[in-house]
XYZ file of C-alpha atoms in Angstrom:
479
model
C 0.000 0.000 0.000
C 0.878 3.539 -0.711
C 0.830 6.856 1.744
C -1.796 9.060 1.037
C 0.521 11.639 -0.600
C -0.150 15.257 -2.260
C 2.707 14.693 -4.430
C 5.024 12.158 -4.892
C 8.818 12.787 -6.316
C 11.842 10.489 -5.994
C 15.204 13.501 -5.819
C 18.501 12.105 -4.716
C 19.519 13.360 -1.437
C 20.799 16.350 -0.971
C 19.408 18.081 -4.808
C 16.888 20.565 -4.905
C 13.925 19.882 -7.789
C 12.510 22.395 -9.817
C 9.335 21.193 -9.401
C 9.162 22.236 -5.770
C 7.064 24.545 -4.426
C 8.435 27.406 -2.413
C 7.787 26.849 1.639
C 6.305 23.408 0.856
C 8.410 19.989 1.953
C 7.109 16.595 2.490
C 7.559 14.932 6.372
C 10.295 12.245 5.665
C 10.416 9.086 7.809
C 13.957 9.223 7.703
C 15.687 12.246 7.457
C 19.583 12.761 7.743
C 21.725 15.836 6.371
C 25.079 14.997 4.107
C 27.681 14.617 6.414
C 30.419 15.160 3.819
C 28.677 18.041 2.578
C 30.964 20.853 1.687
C 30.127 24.256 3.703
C 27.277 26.198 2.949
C 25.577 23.555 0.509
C 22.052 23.148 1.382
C 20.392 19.803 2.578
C 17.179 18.767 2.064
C 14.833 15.501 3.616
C 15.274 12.255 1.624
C 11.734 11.628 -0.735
C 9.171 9.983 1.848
C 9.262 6.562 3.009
C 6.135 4.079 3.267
C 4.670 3.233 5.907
C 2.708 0.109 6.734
C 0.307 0.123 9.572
C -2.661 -1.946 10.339
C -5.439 0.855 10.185
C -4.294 0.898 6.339
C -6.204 -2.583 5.665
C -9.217 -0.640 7.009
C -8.497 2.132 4.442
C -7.303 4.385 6.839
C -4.636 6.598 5.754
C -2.562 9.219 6.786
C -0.810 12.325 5.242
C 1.941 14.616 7.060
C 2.640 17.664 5.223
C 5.182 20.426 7.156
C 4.872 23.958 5.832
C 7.156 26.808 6.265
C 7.043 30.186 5.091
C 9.877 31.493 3.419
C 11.295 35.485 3.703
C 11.757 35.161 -0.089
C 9.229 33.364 -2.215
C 11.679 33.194 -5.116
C 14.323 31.049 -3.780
C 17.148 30.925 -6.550
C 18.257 27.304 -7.022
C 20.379 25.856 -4.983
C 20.063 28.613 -2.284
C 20.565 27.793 1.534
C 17.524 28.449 2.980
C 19.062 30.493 6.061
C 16.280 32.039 7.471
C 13.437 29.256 6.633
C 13.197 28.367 10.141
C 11.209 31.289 11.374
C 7.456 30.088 10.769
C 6.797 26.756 10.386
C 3.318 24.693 10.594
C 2.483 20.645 10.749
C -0.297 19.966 9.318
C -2.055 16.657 9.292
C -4.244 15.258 7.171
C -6.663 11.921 8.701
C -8.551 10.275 5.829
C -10.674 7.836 6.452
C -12.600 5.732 2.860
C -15.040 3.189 3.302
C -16.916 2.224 0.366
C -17.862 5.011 -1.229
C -18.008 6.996 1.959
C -15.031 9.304 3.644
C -14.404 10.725 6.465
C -11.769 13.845 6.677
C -10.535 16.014 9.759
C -7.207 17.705 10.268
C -4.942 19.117 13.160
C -2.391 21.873 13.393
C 0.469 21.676 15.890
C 3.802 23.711 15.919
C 7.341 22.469 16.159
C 7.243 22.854 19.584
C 5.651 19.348 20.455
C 7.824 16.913 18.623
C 6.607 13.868 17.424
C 8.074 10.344 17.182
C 7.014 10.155 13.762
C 8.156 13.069 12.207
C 12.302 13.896 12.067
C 12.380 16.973 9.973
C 14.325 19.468 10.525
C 15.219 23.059 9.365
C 19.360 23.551 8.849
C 19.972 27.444 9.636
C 22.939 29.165 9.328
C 23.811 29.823 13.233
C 21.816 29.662 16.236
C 20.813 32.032 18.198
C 22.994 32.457 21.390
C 20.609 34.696 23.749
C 18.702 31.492 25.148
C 22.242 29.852 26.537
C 24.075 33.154 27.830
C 21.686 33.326 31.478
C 24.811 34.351 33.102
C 25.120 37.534 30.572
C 21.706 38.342 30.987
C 20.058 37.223 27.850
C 18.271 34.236 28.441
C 17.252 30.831 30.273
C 15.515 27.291 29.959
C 12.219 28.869 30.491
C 12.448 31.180 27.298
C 13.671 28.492 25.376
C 10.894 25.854 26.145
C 8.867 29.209 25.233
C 10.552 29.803 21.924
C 10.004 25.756 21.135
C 6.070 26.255 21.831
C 5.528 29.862 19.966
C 7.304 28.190 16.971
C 10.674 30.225 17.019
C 12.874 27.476 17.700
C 13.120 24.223 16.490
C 14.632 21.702 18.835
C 15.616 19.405 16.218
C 17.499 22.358 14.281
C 21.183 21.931 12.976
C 23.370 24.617 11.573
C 25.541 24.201 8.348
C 28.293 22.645 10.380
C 25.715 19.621 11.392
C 25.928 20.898 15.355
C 22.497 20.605 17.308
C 21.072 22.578 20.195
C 23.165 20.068 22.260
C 26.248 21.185 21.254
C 25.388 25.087 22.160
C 23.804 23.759 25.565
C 27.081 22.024 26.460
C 29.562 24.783 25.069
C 27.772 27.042 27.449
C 27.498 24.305 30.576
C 23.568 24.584 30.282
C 22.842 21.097 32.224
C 19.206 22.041 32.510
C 18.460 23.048 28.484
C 20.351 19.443 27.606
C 17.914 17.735 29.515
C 14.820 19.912 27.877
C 16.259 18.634 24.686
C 16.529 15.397 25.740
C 12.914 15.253 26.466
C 12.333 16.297 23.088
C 13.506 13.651 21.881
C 17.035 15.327 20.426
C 19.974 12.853 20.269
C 23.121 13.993 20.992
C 24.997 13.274 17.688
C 27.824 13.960 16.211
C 28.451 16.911 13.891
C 29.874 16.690 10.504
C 33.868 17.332 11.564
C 33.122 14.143 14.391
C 32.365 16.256 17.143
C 30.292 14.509 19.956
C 28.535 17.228 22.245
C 29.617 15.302 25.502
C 33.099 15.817 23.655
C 33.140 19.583 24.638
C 32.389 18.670 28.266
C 36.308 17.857 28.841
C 37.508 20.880 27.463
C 35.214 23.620 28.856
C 37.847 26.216 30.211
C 39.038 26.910 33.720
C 36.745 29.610 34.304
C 33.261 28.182 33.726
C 31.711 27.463 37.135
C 32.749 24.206 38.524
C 28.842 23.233 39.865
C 27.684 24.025 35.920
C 30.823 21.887 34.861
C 29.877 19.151 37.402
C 26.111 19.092 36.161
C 27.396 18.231 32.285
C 29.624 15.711 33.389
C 27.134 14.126 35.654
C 23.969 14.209 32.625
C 26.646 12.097 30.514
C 26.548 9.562 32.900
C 24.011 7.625 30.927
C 25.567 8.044 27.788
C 28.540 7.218 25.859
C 31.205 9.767 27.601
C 33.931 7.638 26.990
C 35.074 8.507 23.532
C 36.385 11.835 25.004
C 39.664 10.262 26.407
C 40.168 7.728 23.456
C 40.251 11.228 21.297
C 43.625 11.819 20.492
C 43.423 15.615 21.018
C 41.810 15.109 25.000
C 44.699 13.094 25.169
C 46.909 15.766 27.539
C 44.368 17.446 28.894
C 40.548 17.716 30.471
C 39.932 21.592 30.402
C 38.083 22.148 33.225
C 38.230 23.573 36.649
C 40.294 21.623 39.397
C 36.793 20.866 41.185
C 35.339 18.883 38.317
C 38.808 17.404 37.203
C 38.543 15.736 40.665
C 34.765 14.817 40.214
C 35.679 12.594 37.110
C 38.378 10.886 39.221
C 35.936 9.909 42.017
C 33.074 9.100 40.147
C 35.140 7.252 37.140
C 33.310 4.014 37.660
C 30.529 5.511 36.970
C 31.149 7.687 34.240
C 33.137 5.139 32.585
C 31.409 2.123 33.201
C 33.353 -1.063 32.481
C 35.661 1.081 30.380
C 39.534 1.122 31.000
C 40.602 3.861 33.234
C 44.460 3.423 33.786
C 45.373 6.254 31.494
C 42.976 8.310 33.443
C 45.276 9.729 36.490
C 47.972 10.652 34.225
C 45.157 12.668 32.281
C 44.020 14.357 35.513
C 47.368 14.697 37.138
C 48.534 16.770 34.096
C 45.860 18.804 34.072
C 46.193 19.765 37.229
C 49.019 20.343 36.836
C 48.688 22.869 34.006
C 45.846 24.453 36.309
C 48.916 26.045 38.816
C 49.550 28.558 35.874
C 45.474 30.035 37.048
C 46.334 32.136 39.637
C 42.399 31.747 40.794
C 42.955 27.485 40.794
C 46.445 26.996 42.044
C 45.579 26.577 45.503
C 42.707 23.892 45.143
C 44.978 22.293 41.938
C 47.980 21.737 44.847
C 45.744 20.749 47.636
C 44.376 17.756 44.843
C 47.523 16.936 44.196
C 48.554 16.449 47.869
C 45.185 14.367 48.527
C 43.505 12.501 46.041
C 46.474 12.019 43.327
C 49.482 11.610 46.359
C 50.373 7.853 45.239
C 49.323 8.280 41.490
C 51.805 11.305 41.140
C 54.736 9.773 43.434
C 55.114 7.229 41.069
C 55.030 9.199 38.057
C 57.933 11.338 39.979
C 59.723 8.292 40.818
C 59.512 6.020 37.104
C 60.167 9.390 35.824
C 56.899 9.178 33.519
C 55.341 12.632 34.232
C 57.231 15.109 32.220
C 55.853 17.620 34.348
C 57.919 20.886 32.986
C 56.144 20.364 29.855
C 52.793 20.740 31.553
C 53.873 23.370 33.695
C 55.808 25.627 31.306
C 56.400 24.498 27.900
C 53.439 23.659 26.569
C 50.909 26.670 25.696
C 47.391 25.039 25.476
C 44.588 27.109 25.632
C 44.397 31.300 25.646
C 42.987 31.592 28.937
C 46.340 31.000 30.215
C 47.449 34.124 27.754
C 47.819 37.042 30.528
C 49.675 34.823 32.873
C 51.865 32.055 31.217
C 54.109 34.829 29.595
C 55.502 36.649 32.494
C 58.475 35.520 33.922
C 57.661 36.409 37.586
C 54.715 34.475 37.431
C 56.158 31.672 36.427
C 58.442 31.378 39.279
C 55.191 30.893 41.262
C 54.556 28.185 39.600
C 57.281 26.400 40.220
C 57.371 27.146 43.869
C 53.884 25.666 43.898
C 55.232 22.258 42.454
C 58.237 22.177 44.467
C 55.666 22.283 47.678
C 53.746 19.465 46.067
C 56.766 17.257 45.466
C 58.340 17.923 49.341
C 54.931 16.979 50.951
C 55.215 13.133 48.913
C 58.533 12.613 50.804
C 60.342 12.208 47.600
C 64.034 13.378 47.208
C 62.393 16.529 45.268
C 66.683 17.442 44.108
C 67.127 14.232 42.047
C 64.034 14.673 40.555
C 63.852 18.066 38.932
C 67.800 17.657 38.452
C 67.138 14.764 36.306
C 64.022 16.203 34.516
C 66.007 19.233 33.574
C 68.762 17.053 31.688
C 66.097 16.168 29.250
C 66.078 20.146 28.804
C 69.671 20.178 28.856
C 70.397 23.387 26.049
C 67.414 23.713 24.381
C 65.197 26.772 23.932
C 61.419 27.317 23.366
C 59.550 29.766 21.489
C 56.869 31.531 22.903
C 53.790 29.939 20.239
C 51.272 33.492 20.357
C 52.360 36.436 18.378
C 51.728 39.484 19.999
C 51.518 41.663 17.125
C 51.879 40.626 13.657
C 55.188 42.882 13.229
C 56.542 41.944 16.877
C 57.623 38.223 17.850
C 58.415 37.093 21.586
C 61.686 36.001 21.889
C 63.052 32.432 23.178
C 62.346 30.822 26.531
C 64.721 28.592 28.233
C 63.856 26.665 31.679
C 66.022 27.840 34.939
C 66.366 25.786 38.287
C 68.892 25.877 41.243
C 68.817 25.772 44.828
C 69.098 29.654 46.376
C 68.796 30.819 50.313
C 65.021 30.835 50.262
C 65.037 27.436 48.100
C 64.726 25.699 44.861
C 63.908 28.410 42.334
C 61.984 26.232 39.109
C 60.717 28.321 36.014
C 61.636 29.895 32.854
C 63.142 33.424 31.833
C 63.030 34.973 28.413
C 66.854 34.853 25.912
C 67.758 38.171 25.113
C 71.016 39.342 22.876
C 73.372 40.142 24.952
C 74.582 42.732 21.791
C 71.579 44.521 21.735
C 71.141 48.142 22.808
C 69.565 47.829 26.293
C 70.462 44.585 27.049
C 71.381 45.290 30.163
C 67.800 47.576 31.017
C 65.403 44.491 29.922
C 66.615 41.829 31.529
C 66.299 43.271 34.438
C 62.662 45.165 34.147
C 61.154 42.415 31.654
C 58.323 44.173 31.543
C 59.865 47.101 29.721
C 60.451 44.390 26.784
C 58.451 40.953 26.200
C 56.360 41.422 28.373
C 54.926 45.307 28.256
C 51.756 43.842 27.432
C 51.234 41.686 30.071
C 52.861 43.204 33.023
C 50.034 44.729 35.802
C 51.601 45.334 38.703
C 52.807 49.243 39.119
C 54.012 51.583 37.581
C 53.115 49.216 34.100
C 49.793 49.584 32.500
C 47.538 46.875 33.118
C 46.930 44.201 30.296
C 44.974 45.136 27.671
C 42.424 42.277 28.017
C 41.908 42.828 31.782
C 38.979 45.246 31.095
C 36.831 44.281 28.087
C 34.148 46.476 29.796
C 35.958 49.466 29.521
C 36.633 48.798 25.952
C 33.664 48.619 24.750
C 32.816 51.164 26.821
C 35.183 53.309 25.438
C 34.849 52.524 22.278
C 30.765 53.806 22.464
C 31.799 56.885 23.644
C 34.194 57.388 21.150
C 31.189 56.758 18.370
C 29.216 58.926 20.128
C 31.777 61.764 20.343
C 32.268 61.403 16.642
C 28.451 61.088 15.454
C 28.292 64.414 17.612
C 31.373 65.965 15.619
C 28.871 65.015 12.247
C 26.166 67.062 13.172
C 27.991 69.911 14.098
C 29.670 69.760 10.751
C 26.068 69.226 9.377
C 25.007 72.153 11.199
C 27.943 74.256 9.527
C 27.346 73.021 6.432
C 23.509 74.238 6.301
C 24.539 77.537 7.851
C 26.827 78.382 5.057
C 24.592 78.023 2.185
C 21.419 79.258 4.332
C 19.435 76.555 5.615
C 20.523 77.049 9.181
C 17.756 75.070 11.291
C 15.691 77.349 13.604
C 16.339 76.064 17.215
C 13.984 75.615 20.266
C 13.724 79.475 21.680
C 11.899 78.034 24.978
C 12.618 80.112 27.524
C 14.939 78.698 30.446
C 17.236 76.896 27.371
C 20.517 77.196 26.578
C 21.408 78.485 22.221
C 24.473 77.920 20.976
């Protein structure tokens, strides 16, 4: 038997027929967007399947019809429909023929009750960020479940790159709009490029909020959050505060249910310690170290496993470690912070950074982040030796010795490498400290200059003339 159809075509995925009419498309059974489709090419739902049901040998049919209305009726061909997602209807169709007799009836719904037997879904260009930024202001749960009723939103959207709502809603740690979509009925698939959405949960920054961090990790739980530590590139690192780092380690039978987990310390133990370059997560990354990682780490130290300079001053992974992992000063904090680590393990702390540093033994590192594209850092080379106060671990910048005012920078680094970066007085703070004022300043400076326009407007009608008659109110102030 055949579905009670308005029109029936047979296109090959992914091609757009002629025959089509503008904000018109056909409910697919099964519906799935080109994942090797190049960027910006549009994807459409695969021709509609049959369907065999038993109310069909009683002549009962059924006919699913999705309509969407278009900003432009003409659509050129080929065109990414962009901005197709803003109106959209279901419409259903009941028809009911017995002998010569029928019976019809229909029912509207919008997109914001999702069926299980419709999986269309619009492909926009981006996604709108308002509902996920609560913390900026913009938005929350409730006004998305609101945009999904009034029609504004579809939960099954996916943008050119093939990302759903799940992968905004873990990007911005948004536990509670990940489970709205999983009631929905949204599956947390992969994007085109491989991307899981649970992938993002192990790299979501030091500075997101550890409880928000916490409540992605723990929603994963029931799904497959393992393939984020067989990917190569979460290999090093799980970008996240201290607080959740630790959360994966004590919950890791859970989380990674019959899975193998023996790679898993040496994952958390480097991140951690890559976490003492955050001034703000130093204290609780050392205090981990000391507690729940003691054993795991004094072995590392003693097999000589862990390169741990790498993690705490070669490597530069990530920009939020930008403002800090540059300065010389800073780094020396660093070190002192491991060398406090390593004494309370009642390890001979000596023979280990002494033999770590002979893997260093001459070589030089470049600092991987331009500052400016006409101005490179210079070389880095890592420093340790015992002095009066103790061992003194970090790295210091390579100047030539032959240029003028050798002698001036290497003493106040800040006056070279570093002028951007330094904070502390009499320097000028960073110039990413206070985005804020920025933008601040940079209204006021398109205020002062729309101002300066009129004036000149103003000047320009008053020499040929037309000089505007101002308010003469009385109590007012003429220029």
């Amino acid at each position: 038997m055949h579905m009670f159809v308005s029109r029936q075509v047979a296109l090959p995925p992914g091609v757009l027929h002629n025959d089509f009419q503008p904000g018109i498309s056909v409910a697919a059974d099964v519906v799935a967007l080109q994942g090797n489709a190049l960027e910006g090419e549009p994807a459409f739902a695969r021709p509609l399947a049959r369907l065999l049901s038993s109310r069909q040998k009683f002549g009962i049919w059924r006919q699913e019809l999705v309509r969407t209305k278009p900003q432009q009726c003409d659509i050129p061909h080929g065109t990414l429909l962009e901005n197709e997602d803003e109106s959209y209807e279901e419409v259903y169709f009941w028809t009911c023929k017995i002998l010569r007799y029928g019976i019809r009836w229909s029912r509207q719904r919008l997109y914001g009750t999702v069926l299980q037997s419709i999986s269309t879904f619009p492909v926009v260009s981006e996604f709108k960020l308002e509902y996920f930024s609560e913390s900026n202001g913009y938005g929350n749960v409730s006004d998305l479940e609101r945009a999904f009723h009034e029609g504004e939103v579809h939960p099954l959207a996916r943008d050119r790159h093939g990302r759903s709502l799940f992968h905004i809603a873990v990007i911005f740690s948004c536990g509670d709009i990940c489970r709205l979509l999983g009631r929905l009925g949204v599956k947390p698939d992969a994007d085109f490029h491989g991307a899981h959405p649970l992938d993002l949960g192990s790299m979501r920054g030091v500075y997101n909020v550890s409880s928000k961090t916490i409540d992605i990790m723990r929603f994963s739980q029931d799904l497959d959050f393992v393939q984020s530590m067989e990917n190569a590139r979460r290999k090093f690192y799980l970008e996240m505060p201290a607080e959740a780092i630790v959360w994966v380690w004590r919950n890791r039978a859970q989380i990674f249910f019959g899975q193998n987990t023996s790679d898993l310390a040496s994952v958390c133990i480097s991140s951690l310690l890559y976490l003492l370059r955050v001034p703000n997560e130093r204290d609780s990354a050392t205090e981990y170290l000391k507690g729940d990682f003691a054993s795991d780490l004094r072995t590392s130290l003693m097999e000589s496993t862990l390169r741990f300079l790498e993690h705490l001053f070669v490597f530069d992974y990530g920009l939020y470690h930008l403002t800090r992992s540059f300065e010389s000063f800073q780094n020396f904090k660093v070190g002192e912070a491991f060398v406090d680590v390593i004494q309370q393990l009642g390890i001979d702390g000596e023979a280990v950074i002494r033999q770590e540093m002979d893997k260093y033994l001459g070589e030089t590192f470049p600092t991987r982040y331009f500052v400016w594209p006409f101005r490179e850092l210079p070389q880095r080379r890592l420093v340790a030796g015992f002095t009066v106060r103790g061992w003194r671990l970090g790295w210091e910048w390579i100047y030539d010795q032959e240029e003028a005012g050798y002698l001036l920078v290497s003493e106040y680094s800040e006056l070279a490498a570093e002028q951007l970066y330094a904070k502390e007085f009499p320097f000028h703070g960073r110039v990413w400290d206070s985005v804020k004022e920025l933008e601040s300043s940079l209204r006021q400076r398109r205020i002062r200059f729309e101002g300066r326009m009129a004036v000149k407007h103003r000047k320009e009608l008053a020499r040929k003339g037309q000089k505007q008659p101002r308010c003469r109110m009385p109590g007012t102030w003429i220029d």
